[in-house]
Short mmCIF file of C-alpha atoms and ligand atoms in Angstrom, two decimals:
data_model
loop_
_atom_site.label_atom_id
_atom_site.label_comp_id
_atom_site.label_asym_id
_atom_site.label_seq_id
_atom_site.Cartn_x
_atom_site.Cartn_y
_atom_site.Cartn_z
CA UNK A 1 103.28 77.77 108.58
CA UNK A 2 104.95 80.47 109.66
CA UNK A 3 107.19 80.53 112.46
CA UNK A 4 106.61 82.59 116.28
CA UNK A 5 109.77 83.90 117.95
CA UNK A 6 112.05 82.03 119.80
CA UNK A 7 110.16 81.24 122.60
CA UNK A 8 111.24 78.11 123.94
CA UNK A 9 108.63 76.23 125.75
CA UNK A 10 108.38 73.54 128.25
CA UNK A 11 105.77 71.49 127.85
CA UNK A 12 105.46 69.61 130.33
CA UNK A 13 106.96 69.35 134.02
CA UNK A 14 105.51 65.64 134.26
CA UNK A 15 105.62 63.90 130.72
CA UNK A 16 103.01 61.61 130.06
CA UNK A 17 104.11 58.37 128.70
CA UNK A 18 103.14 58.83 125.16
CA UNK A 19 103.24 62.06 122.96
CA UNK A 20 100.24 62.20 119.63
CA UNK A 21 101.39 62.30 116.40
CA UNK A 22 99.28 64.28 113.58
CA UNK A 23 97.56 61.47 112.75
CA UNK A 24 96.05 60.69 116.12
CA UNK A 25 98.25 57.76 116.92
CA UNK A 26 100.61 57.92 120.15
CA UNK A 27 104.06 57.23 120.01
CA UNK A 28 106.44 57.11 123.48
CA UNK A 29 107.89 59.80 124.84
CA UNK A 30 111.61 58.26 125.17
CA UNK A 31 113.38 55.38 122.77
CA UNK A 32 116.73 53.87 122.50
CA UNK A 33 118.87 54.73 119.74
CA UNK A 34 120.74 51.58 118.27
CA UNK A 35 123.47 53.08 116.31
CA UNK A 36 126.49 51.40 117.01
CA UNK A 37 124.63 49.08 118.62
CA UNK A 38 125.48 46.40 115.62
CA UNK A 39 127.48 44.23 117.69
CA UNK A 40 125.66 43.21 120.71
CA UNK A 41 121.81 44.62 119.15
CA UNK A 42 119.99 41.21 119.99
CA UNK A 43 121.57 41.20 123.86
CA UNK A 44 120.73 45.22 124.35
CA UNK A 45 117.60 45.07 123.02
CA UNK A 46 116.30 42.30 125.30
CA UNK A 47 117.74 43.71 127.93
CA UNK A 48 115.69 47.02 127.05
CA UNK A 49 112.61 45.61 125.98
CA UNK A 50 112.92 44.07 130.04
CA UNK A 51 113.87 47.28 130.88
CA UNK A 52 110.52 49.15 129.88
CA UNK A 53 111.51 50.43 126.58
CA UNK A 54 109.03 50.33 123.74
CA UNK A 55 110.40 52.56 120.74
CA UNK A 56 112.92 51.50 118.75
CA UNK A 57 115.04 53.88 116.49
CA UNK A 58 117.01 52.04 113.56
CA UNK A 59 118.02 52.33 110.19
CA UNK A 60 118.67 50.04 107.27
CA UNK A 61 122.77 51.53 107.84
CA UNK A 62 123.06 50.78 111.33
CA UNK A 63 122.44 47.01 111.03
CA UNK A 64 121.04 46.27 114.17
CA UNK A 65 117.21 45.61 112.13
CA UNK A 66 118.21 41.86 112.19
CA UNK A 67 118.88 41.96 116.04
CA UNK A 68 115.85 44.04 117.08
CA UNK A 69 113.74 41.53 115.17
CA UNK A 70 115.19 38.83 116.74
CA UNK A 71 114.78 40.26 120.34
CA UNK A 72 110.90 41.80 119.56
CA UNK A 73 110.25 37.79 118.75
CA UNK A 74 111.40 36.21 121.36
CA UNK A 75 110.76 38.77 124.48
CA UNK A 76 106.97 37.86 125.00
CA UNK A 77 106.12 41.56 124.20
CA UNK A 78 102.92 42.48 121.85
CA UNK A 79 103.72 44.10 118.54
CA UNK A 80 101.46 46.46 119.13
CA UNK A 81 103.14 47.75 122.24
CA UNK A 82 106.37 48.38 120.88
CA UNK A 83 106.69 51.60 118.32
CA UNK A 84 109.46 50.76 115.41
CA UNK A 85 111.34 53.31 114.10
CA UNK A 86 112.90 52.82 110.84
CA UNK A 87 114.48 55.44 107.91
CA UNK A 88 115.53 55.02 104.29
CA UNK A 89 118.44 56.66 102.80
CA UNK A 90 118.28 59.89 99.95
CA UNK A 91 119.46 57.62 97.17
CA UNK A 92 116.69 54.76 97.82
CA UNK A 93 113.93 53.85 95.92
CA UNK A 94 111.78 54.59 99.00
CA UNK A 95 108.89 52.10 98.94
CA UNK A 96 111.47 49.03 98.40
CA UNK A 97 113.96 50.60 100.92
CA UNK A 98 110.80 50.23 103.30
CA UNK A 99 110.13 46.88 102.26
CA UNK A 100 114.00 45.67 102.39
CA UNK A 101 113.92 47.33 106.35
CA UNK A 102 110.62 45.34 107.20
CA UNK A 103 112.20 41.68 106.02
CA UNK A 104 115.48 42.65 108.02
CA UNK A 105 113.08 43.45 110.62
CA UNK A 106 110.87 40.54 109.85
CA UNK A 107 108.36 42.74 110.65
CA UNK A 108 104.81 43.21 108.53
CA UNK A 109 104.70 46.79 109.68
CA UNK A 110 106.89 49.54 111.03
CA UNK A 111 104.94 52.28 112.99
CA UNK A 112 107.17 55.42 111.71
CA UNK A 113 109.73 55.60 108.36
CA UNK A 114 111.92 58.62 108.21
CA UNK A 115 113.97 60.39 105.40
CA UNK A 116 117.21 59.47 107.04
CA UNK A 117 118.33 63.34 105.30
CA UNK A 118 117.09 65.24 102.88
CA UNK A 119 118.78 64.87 99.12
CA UNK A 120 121.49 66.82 97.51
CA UNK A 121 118.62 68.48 95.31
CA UNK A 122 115.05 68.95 95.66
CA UNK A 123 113.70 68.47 99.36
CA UNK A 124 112.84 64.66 98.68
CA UNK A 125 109.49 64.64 96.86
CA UNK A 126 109.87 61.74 95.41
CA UNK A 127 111.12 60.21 98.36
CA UNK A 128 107.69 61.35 99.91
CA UNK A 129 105.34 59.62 97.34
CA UNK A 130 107.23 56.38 98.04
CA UNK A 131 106.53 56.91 101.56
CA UNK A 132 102.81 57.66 101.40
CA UNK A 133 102.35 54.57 98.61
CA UNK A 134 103.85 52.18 101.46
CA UNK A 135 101.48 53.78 104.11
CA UNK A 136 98.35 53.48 101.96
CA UNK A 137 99.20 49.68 101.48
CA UNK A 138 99.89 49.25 105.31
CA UNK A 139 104.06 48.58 105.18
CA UNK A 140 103.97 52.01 107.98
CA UNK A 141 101.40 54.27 110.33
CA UNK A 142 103.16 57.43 110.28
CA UNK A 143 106.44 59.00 107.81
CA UNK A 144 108.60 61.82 108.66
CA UNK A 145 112.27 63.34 108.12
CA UNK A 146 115.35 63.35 109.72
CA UNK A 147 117.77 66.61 109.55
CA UNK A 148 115.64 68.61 107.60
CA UNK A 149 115.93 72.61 108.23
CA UNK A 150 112.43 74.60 108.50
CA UNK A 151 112.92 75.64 105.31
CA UNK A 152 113.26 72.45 103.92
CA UNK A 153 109.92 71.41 105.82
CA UNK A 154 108.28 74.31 103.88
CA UNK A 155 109.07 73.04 100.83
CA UNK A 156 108.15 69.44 101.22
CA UNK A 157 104.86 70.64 102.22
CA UNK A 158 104.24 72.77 99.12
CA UNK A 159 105.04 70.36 97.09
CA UNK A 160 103.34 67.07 98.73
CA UNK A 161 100.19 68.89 100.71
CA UNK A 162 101.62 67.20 103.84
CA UNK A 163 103.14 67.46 107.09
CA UNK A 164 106.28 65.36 108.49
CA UNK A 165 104.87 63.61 111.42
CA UNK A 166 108.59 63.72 112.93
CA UNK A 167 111.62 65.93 112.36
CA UNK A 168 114.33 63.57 113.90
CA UNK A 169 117.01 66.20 114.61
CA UNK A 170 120.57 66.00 116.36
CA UNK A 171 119.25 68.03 119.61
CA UNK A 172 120.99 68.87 123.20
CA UNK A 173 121.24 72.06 125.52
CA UNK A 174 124.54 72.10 123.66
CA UNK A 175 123.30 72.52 120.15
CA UNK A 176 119.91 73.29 119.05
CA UNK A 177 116.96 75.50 117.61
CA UNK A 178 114.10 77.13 119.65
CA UNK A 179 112.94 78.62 116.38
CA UNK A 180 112.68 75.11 114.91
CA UNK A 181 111.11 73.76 118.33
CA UNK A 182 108.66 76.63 118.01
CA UNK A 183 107.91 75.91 114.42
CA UNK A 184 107.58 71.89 114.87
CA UNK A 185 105.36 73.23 117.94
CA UNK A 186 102.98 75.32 115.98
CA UNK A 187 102.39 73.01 112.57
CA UNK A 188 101.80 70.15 115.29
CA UNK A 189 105.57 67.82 114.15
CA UNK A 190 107.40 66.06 116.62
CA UNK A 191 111.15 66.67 117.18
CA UNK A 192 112.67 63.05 118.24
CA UNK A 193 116.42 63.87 119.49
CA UNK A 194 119.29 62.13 118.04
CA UNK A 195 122.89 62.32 119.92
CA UNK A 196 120.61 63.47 123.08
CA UNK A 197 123.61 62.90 125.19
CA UNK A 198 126.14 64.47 123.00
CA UNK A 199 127.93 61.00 122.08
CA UNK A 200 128.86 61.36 125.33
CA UNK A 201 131.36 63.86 124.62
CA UNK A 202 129.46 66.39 126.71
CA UNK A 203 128.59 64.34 130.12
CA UNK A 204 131.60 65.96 131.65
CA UNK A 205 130.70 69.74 131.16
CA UNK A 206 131.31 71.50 134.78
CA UNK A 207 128.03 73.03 134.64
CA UNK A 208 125.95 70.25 133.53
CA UNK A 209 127.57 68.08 136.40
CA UNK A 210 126.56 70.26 139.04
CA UNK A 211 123.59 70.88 138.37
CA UNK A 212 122.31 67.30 137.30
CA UNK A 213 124.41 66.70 140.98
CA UNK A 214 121.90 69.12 142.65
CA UNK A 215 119.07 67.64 141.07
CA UNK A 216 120.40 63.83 142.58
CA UNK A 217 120.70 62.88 138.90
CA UNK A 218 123.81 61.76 136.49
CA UNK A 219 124.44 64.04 133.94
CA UNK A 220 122.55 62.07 131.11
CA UNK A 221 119.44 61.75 133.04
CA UNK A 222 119.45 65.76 133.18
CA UNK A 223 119.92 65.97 129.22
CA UNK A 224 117.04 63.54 128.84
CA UNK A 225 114.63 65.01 131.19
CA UNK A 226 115.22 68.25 129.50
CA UNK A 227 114.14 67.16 126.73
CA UNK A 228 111.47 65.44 128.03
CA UNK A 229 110.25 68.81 129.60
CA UNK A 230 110.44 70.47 126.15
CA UNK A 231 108.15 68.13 124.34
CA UNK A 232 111.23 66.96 122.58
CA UNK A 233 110.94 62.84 122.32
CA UNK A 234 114.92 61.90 122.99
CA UNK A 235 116.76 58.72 122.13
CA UNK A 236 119.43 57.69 123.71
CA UNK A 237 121.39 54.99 122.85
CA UNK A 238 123.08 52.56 125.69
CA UNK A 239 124.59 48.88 125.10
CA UNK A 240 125.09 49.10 128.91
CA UNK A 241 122.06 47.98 130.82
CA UNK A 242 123.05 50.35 133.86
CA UNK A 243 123.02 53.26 131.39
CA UNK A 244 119.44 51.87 129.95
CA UNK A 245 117.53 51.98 133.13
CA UNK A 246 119.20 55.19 134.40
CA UNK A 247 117.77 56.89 131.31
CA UNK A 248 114.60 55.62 131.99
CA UNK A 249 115.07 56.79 135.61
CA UNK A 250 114.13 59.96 134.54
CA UNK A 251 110.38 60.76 135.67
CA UNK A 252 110.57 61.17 139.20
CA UNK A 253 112.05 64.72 139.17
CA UNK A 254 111.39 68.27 137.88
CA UNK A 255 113.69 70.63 136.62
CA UNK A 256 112.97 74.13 137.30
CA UNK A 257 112.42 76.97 135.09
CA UNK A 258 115.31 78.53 136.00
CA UNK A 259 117.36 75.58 135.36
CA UNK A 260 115.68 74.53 132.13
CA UNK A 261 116.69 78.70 131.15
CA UNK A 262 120.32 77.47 132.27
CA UNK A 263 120.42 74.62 130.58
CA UNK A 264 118.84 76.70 126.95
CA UNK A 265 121.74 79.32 127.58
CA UNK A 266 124.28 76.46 126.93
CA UNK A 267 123.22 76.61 123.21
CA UNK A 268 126.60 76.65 121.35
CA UNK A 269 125.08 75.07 118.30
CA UNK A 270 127.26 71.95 118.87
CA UNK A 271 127.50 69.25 117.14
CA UNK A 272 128.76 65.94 117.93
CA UNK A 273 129.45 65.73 113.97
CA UNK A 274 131.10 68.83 113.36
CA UNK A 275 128.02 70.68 112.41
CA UNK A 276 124.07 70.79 112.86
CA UNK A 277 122.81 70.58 109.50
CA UNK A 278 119.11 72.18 110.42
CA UNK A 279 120.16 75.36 111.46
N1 NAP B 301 118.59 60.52 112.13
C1 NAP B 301 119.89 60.66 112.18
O1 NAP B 301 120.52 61.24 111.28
C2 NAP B 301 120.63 60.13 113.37
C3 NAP B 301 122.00 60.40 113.52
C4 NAP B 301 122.65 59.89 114.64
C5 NAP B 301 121.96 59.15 115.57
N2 NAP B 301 120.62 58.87 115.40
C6 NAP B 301 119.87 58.07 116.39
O2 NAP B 301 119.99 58.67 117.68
C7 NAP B 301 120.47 57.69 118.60
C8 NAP B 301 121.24 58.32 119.75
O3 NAP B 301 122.35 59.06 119.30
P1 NAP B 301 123.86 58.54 119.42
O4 NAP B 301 123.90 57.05 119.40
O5 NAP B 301 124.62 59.27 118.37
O6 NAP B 301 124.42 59.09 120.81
P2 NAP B 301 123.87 59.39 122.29
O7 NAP B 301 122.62 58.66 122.55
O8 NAP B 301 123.91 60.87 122.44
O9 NAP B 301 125.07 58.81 123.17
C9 NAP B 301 125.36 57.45 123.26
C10 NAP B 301 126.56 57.31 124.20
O10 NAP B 301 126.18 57.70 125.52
C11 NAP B 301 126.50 56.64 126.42
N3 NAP B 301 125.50 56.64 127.48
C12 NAP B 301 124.21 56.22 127.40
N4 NAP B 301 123.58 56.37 128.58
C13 NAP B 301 124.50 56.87 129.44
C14 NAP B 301 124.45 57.22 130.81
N5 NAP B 301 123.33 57.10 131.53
N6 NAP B 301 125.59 57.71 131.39
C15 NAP B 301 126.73 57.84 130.68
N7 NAP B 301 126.83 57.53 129.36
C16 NAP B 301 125.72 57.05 128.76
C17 NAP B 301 126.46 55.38 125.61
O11 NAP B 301 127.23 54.39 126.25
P3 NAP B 301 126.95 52.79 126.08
O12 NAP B 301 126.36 52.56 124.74
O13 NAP B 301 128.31 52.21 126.25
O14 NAP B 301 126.01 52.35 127.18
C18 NAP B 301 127.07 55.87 124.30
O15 NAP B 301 128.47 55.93 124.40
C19 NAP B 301 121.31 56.76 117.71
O16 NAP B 301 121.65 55.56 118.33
C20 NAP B 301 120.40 56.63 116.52
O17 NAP B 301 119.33 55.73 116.81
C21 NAP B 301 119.96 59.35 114.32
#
């Protein structure tokens, strides 16, 4: 379980479309985030699912589950091509918090359920058991945390014998971990990105501009392929259909090694909510 050094690495110049999980199943390399997506969810996520998206990342808080039902049902696409993200809250009874998400859903299955954060005390054991009971009766494939630190990781494995499939972490050049990216590496967890592209907030950074410029790339494409190249699953959320497929315009170039060094030395531990609650 222990940790290597920070050695950041890229793990792939040329992503493959899917990344394994633990548990042998495959899960896509790139998603769109629906928070704040309550609004318009059922328009955005047709126009995605058009688009070529196939993950979905929601929450029972962010109220789009209704919406991304609705769209999954009428858009023609198979159920088992589309990989639903879903997460239950600290203070839930877990199992029925995963059964309330899958009739908003309207959905018999969700293919990954996350600790949305870990609790006040205790790293969520509890939580866990609820998890695993509604895996073992077939209500999810894979369960995993959001926000957790390494430490907390630890602990959830000592007491439950079992590894997250997914740390879900907030995660951009601007603010995050390459000891936690080496130790979600080595005990085989994948990091999904939340906030990939800052909120936003960051697109206009002088250095990030000119190089994504260099590259023949936006800004946003840039942060995603980054992570992309790190093994890091991202998921960016866009109501805008012109900001959906330019994220997924983002595996026809490479960024080098000394731009991907670049782009690490930008590490500020920012956080688009005040303050990255892993590290
Ligand atoms: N587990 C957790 O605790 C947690 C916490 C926060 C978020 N999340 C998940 O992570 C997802 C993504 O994070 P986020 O929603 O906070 O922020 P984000 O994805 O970093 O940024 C979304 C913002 O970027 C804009 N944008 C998207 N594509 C763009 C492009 N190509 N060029 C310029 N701007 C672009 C969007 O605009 P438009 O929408 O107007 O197109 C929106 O304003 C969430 O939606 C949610 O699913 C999880």
């Amino acid at each position: 379980m222990a940790a290597k050094p920070n050695a950041i690495r890229q793990a792939h110049f040329f992503p493959p479309q899917s990344v394994t999980l633990h548990s042998g199943r495959e899960m896509p390399v790139l998603g769109l985030g629906t928070y704040q997506l309550k609004h318009h969810t059922v328009e955005a996520v047709t126009q995605a699912l058009e688009a070529g998206y196939r993950m979905f990342d929601t929450s029972g808080d962010y109220h789009t589950q209704r919406g991304i039902g609705e769209a999954i049902k009428h858009s023609g696409v198979a159920r088992e091509e589309i990989f639903l993200v879903t997460k239950i809250e600290d203070t839930d009874d877990s199992f029925a918090a995963t059964q309330a998400n899958l009739a908003e859903l309207k959905q018999p299955y969700a293919d990954l359920v996350l600790i949305h954060r870990p609790p006040e005390d205790g790293v969520g054991e509890s939580l866990w058991q609820g998890l695993r009971r509604a895996k073992r009766v077939g209500l999810v494939n894979d369960i995993g945390v959001c926000n957790y630190s390494i430490e907390q990781i630890e602990d959830l494995v000592y007491h439950t014998g079992e590894l997250p499939a997914v740390n879900q972490i907030e995660w951009s050049p601007f603010g995050h971990s390459p000891g936690m990216l080496d130790f979600c590496h080595d005990n085989g967890i994948v990091i999904q990105a939340w906030s990939p592209l800052t909120r936003a907030l960051r697109l206009n950074d002088d250095k990030l501009a000119s190089m994504a410029a260099r590259y023949g790339k936006n800004p946003a494409q840039l942060l995603i392929r980054w992570n992309l190249q790190l093994g890091v699953v991202p998921l960016p959320k866009a109501n805008h259909v012109h900001h959906q497929l330019e994220n997924l315009s983002v595996f026809d170039f490479e960024i080098s090694p000394p731009d991907m060094a670049k782009l690490r030395a930008l590490n500020e531990h920012y956080s688009a909510m005040g303050k990255l609650p892993y590290v």
